[in-house]
Each structure stands twice: as C-alpha cells, then as structure tokens.
Short mmCIF file of C-alpha atoms and ligand atoms in Angstrom, two decimals:
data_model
loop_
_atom_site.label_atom_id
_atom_site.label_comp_id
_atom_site.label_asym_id
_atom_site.label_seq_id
_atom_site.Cartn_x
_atom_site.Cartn_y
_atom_site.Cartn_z
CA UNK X 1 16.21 53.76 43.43
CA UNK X 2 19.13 53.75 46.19
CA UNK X 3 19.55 51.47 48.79
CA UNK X 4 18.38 52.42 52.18
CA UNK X 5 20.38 51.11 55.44
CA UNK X 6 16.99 50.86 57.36
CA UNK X 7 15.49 48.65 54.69
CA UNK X 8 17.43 45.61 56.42
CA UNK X 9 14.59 46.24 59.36
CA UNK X 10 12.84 43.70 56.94
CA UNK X 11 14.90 40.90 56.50
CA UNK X 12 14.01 39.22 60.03
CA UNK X 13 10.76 40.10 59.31
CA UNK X 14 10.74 38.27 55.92
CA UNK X 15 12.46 35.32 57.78
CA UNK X 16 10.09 34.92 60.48
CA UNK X 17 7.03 34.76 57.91
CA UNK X 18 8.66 32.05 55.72
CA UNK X 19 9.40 30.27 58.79
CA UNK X 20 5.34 30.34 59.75
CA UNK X 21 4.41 29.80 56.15
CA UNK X 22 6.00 26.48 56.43
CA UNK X 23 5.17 25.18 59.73
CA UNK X 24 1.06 26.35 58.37
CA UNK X 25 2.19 23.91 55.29
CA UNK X 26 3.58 21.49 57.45
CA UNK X 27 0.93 20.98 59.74
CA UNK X 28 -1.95 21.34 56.78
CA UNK X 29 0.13 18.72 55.62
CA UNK X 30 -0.12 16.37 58.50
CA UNK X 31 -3.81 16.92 58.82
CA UNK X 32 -4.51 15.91 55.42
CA UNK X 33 -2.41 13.10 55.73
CA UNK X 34 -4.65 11.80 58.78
CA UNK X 35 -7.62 11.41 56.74
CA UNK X 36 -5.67 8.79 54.09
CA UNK X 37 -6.33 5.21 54.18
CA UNK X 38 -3.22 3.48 54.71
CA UNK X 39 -3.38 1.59 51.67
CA UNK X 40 -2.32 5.15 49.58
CA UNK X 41 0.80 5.32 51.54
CA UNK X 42 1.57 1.03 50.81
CA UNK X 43 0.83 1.86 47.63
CA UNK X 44 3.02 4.46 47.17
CA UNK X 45 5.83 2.80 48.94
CA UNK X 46 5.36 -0.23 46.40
CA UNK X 47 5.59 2.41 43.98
CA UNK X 48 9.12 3.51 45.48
CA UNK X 49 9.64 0.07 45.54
CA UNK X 50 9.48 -0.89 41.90
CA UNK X 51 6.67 -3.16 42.62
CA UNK X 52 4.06 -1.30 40.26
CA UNK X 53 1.31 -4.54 40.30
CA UNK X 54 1.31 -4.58 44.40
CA UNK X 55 1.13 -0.91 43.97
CA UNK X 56 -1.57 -0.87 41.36
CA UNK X 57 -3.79 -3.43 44.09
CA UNK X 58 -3.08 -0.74 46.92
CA UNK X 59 -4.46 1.65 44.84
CA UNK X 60 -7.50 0.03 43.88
CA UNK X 61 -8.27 -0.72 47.04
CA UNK X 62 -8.16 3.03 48.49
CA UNK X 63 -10.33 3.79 45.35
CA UNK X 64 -12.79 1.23 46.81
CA UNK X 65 -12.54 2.28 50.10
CA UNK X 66 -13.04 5.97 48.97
CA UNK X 67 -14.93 6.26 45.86
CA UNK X 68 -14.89 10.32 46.13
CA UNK X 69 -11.56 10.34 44.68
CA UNK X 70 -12.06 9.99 41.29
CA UNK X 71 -8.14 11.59 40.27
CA UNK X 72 -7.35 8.26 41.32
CA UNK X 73 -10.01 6.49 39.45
CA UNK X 74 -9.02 8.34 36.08
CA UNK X 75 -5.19 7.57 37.19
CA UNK X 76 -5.49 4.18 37.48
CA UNK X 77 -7.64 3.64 34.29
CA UNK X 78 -4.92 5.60 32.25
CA UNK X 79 -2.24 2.89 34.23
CA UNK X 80 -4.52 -0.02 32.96
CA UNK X 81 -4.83 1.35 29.55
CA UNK X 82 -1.49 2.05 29.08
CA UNK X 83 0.19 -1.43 30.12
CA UNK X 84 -2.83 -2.80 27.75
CA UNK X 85 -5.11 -4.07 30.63
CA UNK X 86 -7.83 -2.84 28.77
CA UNK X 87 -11.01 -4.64 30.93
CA UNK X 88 -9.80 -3.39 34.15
CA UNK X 89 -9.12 0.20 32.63
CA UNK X 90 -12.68 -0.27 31.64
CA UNK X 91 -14.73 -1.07 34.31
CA UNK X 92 -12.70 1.71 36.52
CA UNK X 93 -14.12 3.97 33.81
CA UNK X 94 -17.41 2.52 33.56
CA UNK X 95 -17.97 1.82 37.61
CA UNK X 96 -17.11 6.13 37.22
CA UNK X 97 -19.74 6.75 34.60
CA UNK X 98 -22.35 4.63 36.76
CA UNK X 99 -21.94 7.55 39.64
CA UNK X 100 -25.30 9.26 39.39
CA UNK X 101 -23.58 12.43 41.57
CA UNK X 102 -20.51 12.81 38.82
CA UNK X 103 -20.34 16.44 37.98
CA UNK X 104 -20.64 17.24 34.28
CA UNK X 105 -17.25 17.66 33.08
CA UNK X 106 -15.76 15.03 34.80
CA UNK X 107 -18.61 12.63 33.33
CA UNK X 108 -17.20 13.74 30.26
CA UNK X 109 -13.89 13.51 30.68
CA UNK X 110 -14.26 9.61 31.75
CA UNK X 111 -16.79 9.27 28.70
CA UNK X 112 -13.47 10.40 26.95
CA UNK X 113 -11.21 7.85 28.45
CA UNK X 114 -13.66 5.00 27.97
CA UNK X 115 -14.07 5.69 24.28
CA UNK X 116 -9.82 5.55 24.34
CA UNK X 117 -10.04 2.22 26.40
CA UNK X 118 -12.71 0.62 23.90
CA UNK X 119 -10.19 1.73 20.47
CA UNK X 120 -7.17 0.11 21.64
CA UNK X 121 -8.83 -3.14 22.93
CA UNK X 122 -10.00 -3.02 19.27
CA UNK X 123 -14.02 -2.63 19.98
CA UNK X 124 -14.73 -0.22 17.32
CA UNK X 125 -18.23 -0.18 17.69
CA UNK X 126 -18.38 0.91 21.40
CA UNK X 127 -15.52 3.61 20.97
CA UNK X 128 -17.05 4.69 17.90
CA UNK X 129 -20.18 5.38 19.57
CA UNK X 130 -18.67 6.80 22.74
CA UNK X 131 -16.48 9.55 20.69
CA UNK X 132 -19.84 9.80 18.65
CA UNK X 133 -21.48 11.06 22.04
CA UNK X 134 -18.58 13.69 22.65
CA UNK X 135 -17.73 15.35 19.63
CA UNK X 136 -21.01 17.57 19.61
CA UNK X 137 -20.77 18.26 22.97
CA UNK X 138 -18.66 22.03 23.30
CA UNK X 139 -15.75 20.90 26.10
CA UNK X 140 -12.40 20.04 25.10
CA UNK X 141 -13.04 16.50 24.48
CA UNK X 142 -15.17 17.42 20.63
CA UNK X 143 -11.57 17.77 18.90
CA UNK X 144 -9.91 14.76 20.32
CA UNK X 145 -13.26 12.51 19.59
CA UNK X 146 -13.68 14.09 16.25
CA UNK X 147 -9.86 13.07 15.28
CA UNK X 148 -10.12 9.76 16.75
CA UNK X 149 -13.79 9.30 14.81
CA UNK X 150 -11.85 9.73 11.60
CA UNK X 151 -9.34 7.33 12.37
CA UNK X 152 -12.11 4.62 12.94
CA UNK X 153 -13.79 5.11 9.76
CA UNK X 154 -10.74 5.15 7.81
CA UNK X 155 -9.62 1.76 9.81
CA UNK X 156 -13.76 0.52 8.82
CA UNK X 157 -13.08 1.87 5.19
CA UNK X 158 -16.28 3.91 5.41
CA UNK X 159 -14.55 6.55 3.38
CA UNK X 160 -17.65 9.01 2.77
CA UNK X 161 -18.28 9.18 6.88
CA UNK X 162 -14.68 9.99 6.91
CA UNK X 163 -14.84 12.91 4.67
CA UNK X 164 -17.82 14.28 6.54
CA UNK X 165 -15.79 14.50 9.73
CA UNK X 166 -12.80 15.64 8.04
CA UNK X 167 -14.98 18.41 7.09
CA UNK X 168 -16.61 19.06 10.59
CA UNK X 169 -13.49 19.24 11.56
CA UNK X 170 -12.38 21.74 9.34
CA UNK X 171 -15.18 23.63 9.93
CA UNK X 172 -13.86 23.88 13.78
CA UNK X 173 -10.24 24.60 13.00
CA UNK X 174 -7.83 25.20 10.34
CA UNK X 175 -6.05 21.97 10.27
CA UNK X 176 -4.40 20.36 7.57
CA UNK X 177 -5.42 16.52 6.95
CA UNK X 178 -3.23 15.58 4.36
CA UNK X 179 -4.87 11.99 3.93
CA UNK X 180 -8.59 13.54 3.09
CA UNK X 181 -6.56 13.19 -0.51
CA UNK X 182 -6.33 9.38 -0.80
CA UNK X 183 -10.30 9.06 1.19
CA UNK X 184 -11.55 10.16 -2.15
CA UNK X 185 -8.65 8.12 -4.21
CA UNK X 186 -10.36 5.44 -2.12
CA UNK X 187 -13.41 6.08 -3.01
CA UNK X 188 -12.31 7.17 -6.51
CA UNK X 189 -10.77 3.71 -6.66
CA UNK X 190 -13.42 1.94 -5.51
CA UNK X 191 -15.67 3.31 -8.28
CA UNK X 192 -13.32 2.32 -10.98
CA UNK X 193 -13.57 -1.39 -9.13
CA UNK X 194 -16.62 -2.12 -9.23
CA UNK X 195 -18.54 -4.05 -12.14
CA UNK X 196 -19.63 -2.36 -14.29
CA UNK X 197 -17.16 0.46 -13.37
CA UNK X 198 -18.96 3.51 -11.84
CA UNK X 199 -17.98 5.92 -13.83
CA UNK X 200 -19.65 9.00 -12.71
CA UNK X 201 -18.90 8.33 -8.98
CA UNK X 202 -15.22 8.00 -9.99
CA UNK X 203 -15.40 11.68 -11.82
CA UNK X 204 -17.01 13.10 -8.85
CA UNK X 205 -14.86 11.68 -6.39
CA UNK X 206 -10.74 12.77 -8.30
CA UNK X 207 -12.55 16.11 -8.76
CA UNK X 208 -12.94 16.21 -4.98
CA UNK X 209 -9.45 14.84 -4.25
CA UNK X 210 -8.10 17.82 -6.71
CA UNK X 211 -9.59 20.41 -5.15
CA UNK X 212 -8.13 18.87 -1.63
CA UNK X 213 -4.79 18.45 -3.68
CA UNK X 214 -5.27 22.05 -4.46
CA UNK X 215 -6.28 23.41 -0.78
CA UNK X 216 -3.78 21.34 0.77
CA UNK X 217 -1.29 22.59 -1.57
CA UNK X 218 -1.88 26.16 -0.58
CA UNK X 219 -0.59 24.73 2.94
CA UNK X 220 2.37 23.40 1.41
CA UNK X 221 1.25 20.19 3.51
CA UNK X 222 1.22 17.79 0.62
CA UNK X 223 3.58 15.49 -0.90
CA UNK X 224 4.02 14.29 -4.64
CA UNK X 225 2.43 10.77 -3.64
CA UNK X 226 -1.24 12.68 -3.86
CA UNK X 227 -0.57 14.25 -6.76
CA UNK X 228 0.48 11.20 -8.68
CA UNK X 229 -1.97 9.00 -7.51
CA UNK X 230 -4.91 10.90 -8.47
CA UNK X 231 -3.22 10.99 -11.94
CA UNK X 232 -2.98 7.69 -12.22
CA UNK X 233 -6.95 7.04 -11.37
CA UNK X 234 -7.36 9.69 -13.78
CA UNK X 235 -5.16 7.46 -16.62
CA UNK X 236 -7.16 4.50 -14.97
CA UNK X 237 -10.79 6.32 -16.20
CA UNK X 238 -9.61 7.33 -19.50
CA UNK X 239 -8.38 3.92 -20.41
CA UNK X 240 -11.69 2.58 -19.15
CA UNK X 241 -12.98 5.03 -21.61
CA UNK X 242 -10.77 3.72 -24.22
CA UNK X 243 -9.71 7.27 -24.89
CA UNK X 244 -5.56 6.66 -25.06
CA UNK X 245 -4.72 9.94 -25.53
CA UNK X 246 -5.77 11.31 -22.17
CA UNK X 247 -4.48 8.32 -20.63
CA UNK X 248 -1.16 8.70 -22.09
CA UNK X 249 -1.39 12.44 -21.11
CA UNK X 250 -2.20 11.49 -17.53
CA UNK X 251 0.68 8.92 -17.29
CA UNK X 252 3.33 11.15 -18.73
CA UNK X 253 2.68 14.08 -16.66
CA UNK X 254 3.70 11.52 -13.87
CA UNK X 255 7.32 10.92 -15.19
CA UNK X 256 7.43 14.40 -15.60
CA UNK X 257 6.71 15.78 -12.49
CA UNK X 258 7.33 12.60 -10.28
CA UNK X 259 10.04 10.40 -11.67
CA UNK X 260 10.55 8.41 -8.47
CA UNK X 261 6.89 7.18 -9.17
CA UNK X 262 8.03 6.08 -13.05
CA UNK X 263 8.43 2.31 -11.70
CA UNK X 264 4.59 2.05 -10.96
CA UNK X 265 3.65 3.39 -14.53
CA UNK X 266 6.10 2.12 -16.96
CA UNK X 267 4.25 -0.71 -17.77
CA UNK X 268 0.81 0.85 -18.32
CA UNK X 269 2.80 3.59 -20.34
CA UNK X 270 4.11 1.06 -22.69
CA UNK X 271 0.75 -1.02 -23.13
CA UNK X 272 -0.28 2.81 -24.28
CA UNK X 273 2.32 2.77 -26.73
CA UNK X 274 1.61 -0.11 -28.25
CA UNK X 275 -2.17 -0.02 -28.35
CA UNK X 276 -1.41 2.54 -30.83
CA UNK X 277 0.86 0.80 -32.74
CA UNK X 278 3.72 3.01 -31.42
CA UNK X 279 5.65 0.49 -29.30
CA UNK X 280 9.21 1.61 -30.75
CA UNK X 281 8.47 5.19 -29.91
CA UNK X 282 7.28 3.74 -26.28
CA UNK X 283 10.72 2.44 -25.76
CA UNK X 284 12.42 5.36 -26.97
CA UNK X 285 10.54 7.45 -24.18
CA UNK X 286 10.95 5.05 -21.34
CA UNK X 287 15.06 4.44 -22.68
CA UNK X 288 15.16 8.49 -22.67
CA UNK X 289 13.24 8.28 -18.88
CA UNK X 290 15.77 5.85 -17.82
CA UNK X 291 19.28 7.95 -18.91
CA UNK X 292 17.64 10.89 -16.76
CA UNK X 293 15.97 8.54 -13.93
CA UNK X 294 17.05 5.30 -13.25
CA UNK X 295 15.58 3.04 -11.47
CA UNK X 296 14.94 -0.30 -11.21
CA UNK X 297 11.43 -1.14 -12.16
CA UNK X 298 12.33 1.06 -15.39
CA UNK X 299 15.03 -0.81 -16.07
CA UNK X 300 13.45 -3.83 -16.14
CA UNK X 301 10.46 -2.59 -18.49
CA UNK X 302 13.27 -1.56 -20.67
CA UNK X 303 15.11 -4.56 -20.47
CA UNK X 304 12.26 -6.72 -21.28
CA UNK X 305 10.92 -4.41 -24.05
CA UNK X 306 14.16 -4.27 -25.82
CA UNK X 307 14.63 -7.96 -25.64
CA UNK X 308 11.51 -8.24 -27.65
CA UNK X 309 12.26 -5.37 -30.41
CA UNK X 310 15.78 -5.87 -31.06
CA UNK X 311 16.70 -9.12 -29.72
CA UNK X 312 18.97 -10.43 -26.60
CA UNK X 313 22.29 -8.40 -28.23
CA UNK X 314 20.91 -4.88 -27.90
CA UNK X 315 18.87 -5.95 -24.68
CA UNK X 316 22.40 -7.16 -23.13
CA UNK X 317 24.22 -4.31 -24.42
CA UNK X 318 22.06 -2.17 -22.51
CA UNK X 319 21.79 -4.00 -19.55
CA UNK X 320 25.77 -4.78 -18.97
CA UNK X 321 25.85 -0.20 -19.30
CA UNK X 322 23.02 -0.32 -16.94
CA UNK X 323 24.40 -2.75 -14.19
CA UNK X 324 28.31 -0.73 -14.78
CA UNK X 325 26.41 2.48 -13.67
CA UNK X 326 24.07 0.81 -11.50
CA UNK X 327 25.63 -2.09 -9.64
CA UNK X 328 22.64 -3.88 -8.51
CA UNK X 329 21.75 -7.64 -8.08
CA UNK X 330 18.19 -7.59 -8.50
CA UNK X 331 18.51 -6.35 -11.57
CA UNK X 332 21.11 -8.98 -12.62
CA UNK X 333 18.24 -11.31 -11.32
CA UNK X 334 15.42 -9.42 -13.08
CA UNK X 335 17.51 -9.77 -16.41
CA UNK X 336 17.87 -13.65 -15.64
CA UNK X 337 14.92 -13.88 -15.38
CA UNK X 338 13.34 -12.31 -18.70
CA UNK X 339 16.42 -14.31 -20.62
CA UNK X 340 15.35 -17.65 -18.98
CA UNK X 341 11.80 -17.19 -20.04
CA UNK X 342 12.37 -16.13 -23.01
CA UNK X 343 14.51 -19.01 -23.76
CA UNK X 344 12.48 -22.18 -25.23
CA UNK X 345 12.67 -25.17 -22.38
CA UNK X 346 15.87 -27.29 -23.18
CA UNK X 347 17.51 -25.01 -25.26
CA UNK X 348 21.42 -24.89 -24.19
CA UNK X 349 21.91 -21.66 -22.70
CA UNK X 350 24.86 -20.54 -24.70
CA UNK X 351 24.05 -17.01 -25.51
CA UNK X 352 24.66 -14.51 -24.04
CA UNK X 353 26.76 -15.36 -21.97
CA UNK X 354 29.15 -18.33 -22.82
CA UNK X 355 29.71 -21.46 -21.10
CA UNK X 356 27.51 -20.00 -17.90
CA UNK X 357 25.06 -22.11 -16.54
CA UNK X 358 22.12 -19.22 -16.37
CA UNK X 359 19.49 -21.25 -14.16
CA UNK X 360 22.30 -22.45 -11.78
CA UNK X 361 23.17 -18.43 -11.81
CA UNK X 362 19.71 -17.30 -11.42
CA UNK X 363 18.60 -19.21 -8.66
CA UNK X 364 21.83 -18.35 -6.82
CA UNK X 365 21.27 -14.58 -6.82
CA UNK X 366 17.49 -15.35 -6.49
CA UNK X 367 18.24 -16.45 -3.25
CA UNK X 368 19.56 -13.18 -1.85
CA UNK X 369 17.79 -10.69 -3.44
CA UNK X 370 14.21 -11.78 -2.42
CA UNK X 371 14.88 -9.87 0.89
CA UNK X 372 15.65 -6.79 -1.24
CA UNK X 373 12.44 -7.11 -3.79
CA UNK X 374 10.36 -5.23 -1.20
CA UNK X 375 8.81 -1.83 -0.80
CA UNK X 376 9.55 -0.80 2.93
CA UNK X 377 7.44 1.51 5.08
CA UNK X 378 9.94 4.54 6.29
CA UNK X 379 7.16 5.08 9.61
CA UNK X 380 7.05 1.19 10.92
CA UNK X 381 9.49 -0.73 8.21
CA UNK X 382 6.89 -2.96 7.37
CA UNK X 383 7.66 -4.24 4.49
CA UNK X 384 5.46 -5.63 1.13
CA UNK X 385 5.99 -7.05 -1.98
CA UNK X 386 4.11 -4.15 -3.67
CA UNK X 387 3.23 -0.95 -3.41
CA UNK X 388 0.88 0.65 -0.69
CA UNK X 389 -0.47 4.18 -0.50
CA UNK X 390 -1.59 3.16 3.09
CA UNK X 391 0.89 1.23 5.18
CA UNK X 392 -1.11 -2.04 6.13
CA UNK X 393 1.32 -2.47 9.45
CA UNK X 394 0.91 1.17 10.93
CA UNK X 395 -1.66 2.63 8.61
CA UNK X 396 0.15 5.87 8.19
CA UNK X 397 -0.24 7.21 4.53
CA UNK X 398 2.69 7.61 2.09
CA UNK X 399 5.09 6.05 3.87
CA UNK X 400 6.11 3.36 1.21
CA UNK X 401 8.95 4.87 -1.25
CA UNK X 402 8.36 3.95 -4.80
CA UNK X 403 11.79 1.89 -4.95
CA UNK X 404 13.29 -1.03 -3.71
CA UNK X 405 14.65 -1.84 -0.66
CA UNK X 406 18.06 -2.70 -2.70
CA UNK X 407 17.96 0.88 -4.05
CA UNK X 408 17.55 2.87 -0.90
CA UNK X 409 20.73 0.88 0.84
ZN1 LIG L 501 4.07 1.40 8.37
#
C-alpha cells in the first residue's frame, strides 16, 4: 500500500486522544488514590526507604484497617514466610481462612499458602493435612499439594504413602520422579532389616523398583546410582538366601556396568570369593578391576587382601606402583594402617620400610587426611563419613559420589 499525503490529517488526531487517555488515567488515578489509608503510602515510602520492618507494620495496619484487601493479606504472609516469620505468616493466613464471605478460589489459594507456612516452620502434621485437603480439589493448587505431600512422607519415611502419591500423580501428568526408585529400595531395604528378614516383601518391593528403573529409563531420567543399588539389595537377598552364586552374579554386574560404585562392593565381593574357597581367584578379579578402575576403596581391599595371601613384599610392591600412578595420601594412610595392624604390638617396625618410624608416620598423615576420608554431597556439600543414597543435609537423592573427597580434588 502507498503512502497517502492526506493520511497526516490523523496524526493530531492521534495526539489529542493520547493526550485525553492520560489525563482519564491520571485523574482515575487520583481518585483511587483518595480512598487509601495513609498508612499504604508510609508504608510504601518505608519501603523506598530500605526500612522493610516499619514498612511491614504500615502494611499490617492498612490490612487491619481494610480487611477487603486480601492481595495484601496473601502479600504480606508470603513476606513473613519468606524472612522465616512463620507465626505471623500464619495467622495472616489463618485470620483469611476465618472470613466466612472469602470467595472459593481465593479460600483455596490461602489454604495453599497456609499448608506452605506450616512445612517450613516444620509442623508436618498440620501441612500434611492442609495439602491433604487440596490435592483432590480440581484448581491449580492439586499438583503443587500433591508434590509437596510426597516430600512429607518421604521426610516421615512412610515410603508406601509415598508411592501412592507418586502414582496419583502420575496418573495426572507425565512426570518423571526419579526417586520413586530408592522409595521401594527403602522399603526393599527395610524388609531385608528386619528380624527375621522379610523376605517376600523384599522380592515384591526390587521387582517394583525394576520396573520404575525400567519406566524411568525409557525417559532417560535415571542415573546409574538406581540401577546399582537395587543390585546390590538384590546380592543382599541372595546372600540371605545363602545362594552365592546369584549374589556373586548381582555384585559383578555392578563392576561391570558401574565401576565408580566398585568401592561399596569390593568387600562383599571378596567375602563371596572366599566363602567358596576361591579367595585367590577373588583377588585376581578385584587386582584385574583395579588396573582398569582405580580407586581408592579398591585399592585398599586389594592392599589388605594381598597382604594376607602373599605377604607384606608383594602387598608393598603393589602399593608403591599404585601410589606412583596414583599419588594419594589416604592411601599411604590406609596402607599404614593395615601394616600397623598387622604388625604384632612391640614388634620393631623394620620392614618394609627401613629405619622409618611407621606409627610416628601414620599418625602424621592421619592428621590431614581425615578431612579428605569423606563422601561429599555435590547439591549442599554436606559431607559424611559413609555413603548416602539420600543426602541427610538437603535430602536430595544421589548426590553423594561413590569416591573420596581426596579423589575428586
Ligand atoms: Zn546434600
């Protein structure tokens, strides 16, 4: 289309209606402003003025003096909650919940934001029982309440209420919940635990936590941690069972397909081996796992094990190639270690290593590599002396990396 000369009629025109559109805002403006309490506008100048607890007072006093404005309400209960002044954020919820002429959805939405106050000040009960309320309702709160619901019975350990809302959930929307895994190694676990060991409830339960090893697969959502873990409660059963050979099977397949996880199995591996009178062979493996993977907590099973077959030579032989390729000083302490205790109490320590005092040694290094002998959480660094599938500071799941803090430096 071409440009016509007489369009420009418009432009005053178009001036002269922006020009009234704003002096209609303006003056709407002013009108509404006459109806605020003054306290909004002190408030808000504390606001400007960096001053956020005056502020916060201002505020609660227009909310008093005009309980119709519930924004506010639900503004200054997310304030409260949020700088963790969790019994005022509550009673502004509650004293909003008490309103008999609260229209539906906002009922819900502060039914919603009382349930949140309750789970951070910690009352689980209350918030479970307020989300409880909201997650059958159909508004946008169900999803929230349902997620928070499973949090709270993981946090209780009430892992089969867990898996039932994992699976309401999942009957709502196509989510992945990686951790619905480790709710049946829990329960799986707690099975095995308990005496005598429940051995059908254990079957059920890693059955379960394959086939969400297998669905969450599919989703490419997993990591090896499930995987492994559910093998070794599976090597876990079959030793209960006394049946070796499946145990072995089970704790193979994890140096196989997980050799970062070969730390947490060596030792049960070996006990295998020698259960069936195979203990050389045993070595050989873990020796062969070691040249392809090494790590520390093989190293020391090796270490150990070879000290016992073949004698402190070999052991030392190994250990010197180990520590060239490897420079690390908790193994020189782990390797202290197993040659002080092996030693008999009193005994010069003259082998294998001449004229060094070995205890005086031992306790030197000790002292710096205690910091080191730790599994660290990657999510909150919490840090733990051994292994968690579930981070006891932030309670995220797999956080922990099967190796030392010394190795991952
Ligand atoms: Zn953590």
């Amino acid at each position: 289309m071409d440009f016509e000369p007489w369009w420009l009629i418009f432009v005053p025109v178009l001036f002269a209606l922006g020009w009234l559109a704003a002096r209609f805002d303006f003056r709407q403006m002013l009108r509404e402003t006459r109806t605020l309490p003054d306290s909004y506008f002190r408030g808000l100048n504390f606001l400007l003025n960096e001053q956020p607890d005056r502020a916060i007072d201002a505020f609660v006093e227009v909310a008093k003096l005009d309980p119709e404005t519930t924004e506010l309400h639900f503004a200054l209960g997310s304030l409260f909650r949020r700088r963790g002044e969790m019994e005022r954020a509550i009673r502004v919820h509650q004293s909003l919940l008490s309103r008999s002429d609260l229209p539906q959805a906002e009922r819900e939405h502060a039914q919603h934001e009382l349930a949140q106050d309750f789970l951070k000040a910690g009352m689980l009960d209350r918030a479970e029982a307020a989300f409880e309320q909201l997650k059958d309702t159909d508004t946008r709160y169900a999803l929230p309440a349902l997620r928070s619901l499973i949090r709270i019975y993981e946090s209780e350990h009430d892992w089969p209420r867990a898996i039932e809302a994992v699976k309401t959930l999942h009957g709502l929307v196509d989510e992945p919940v990686p951790q619905l895994v480790h709710y049946y190694c829990e329960q799986a676990q707690g099975a095995l635990s308990a005496k005598p060991a429940d051995i059908e409830a254990a079957l059920t339960a890693l059955d379960a936590a394959d086939h969400a090893v297998e669905v969450a697969g599919r989703g490419e959502s997993l990591s090896h941690g499930s995987q492994v873990r559910t093998s070794l409660l599976r090597a876990r059963l079959a030793g209960l069972e006394n049946d070796s050979k499946r145990e072995r099977m089970y704790l193979e397949s994890i140096l196989a397909d997980a050799p970062e996880y070969a730390g947490l199995v060596a030792e049960q591996l070996l006990a295998n081996y020698r259960q069936a009178g195979e203990a050389v062979q045993g070595l050989e493996h873990l020796r062969a796992q070691y040249e392809r993977h090494a790590s520390l907590d093989l190293f020391n099973v090796v270490f150990r094990e070879l000290r016992a077959q073949q004698g402190s030579e070999t052991a030392w032989a190994f250990a010197r190639a180990a520590l060239r390729h490897h420079p690390s000083l908790l193994g020189l302490d782990r390797l202290l270690e197993a040659e002080l205790s092996a030693q008999p109490a009193g005994e010069a320590h003259s082998s294998p290593v001449p004229g060094a005092d070995l205890s005086l040694l031992r306790t030197l290094i000790h002292k710096h590599t205690q910091r080191l002998d730790r599994y660290a959480c990657r999510s909150c660094g919490f840090q733990a002396r051994r292994f968690y599938w579930q981070c006891p500071g932030c309670n995220a799941w797999e956080t922990y990396t099967p190796r030392r803090l010394e190795e991952l430096e």
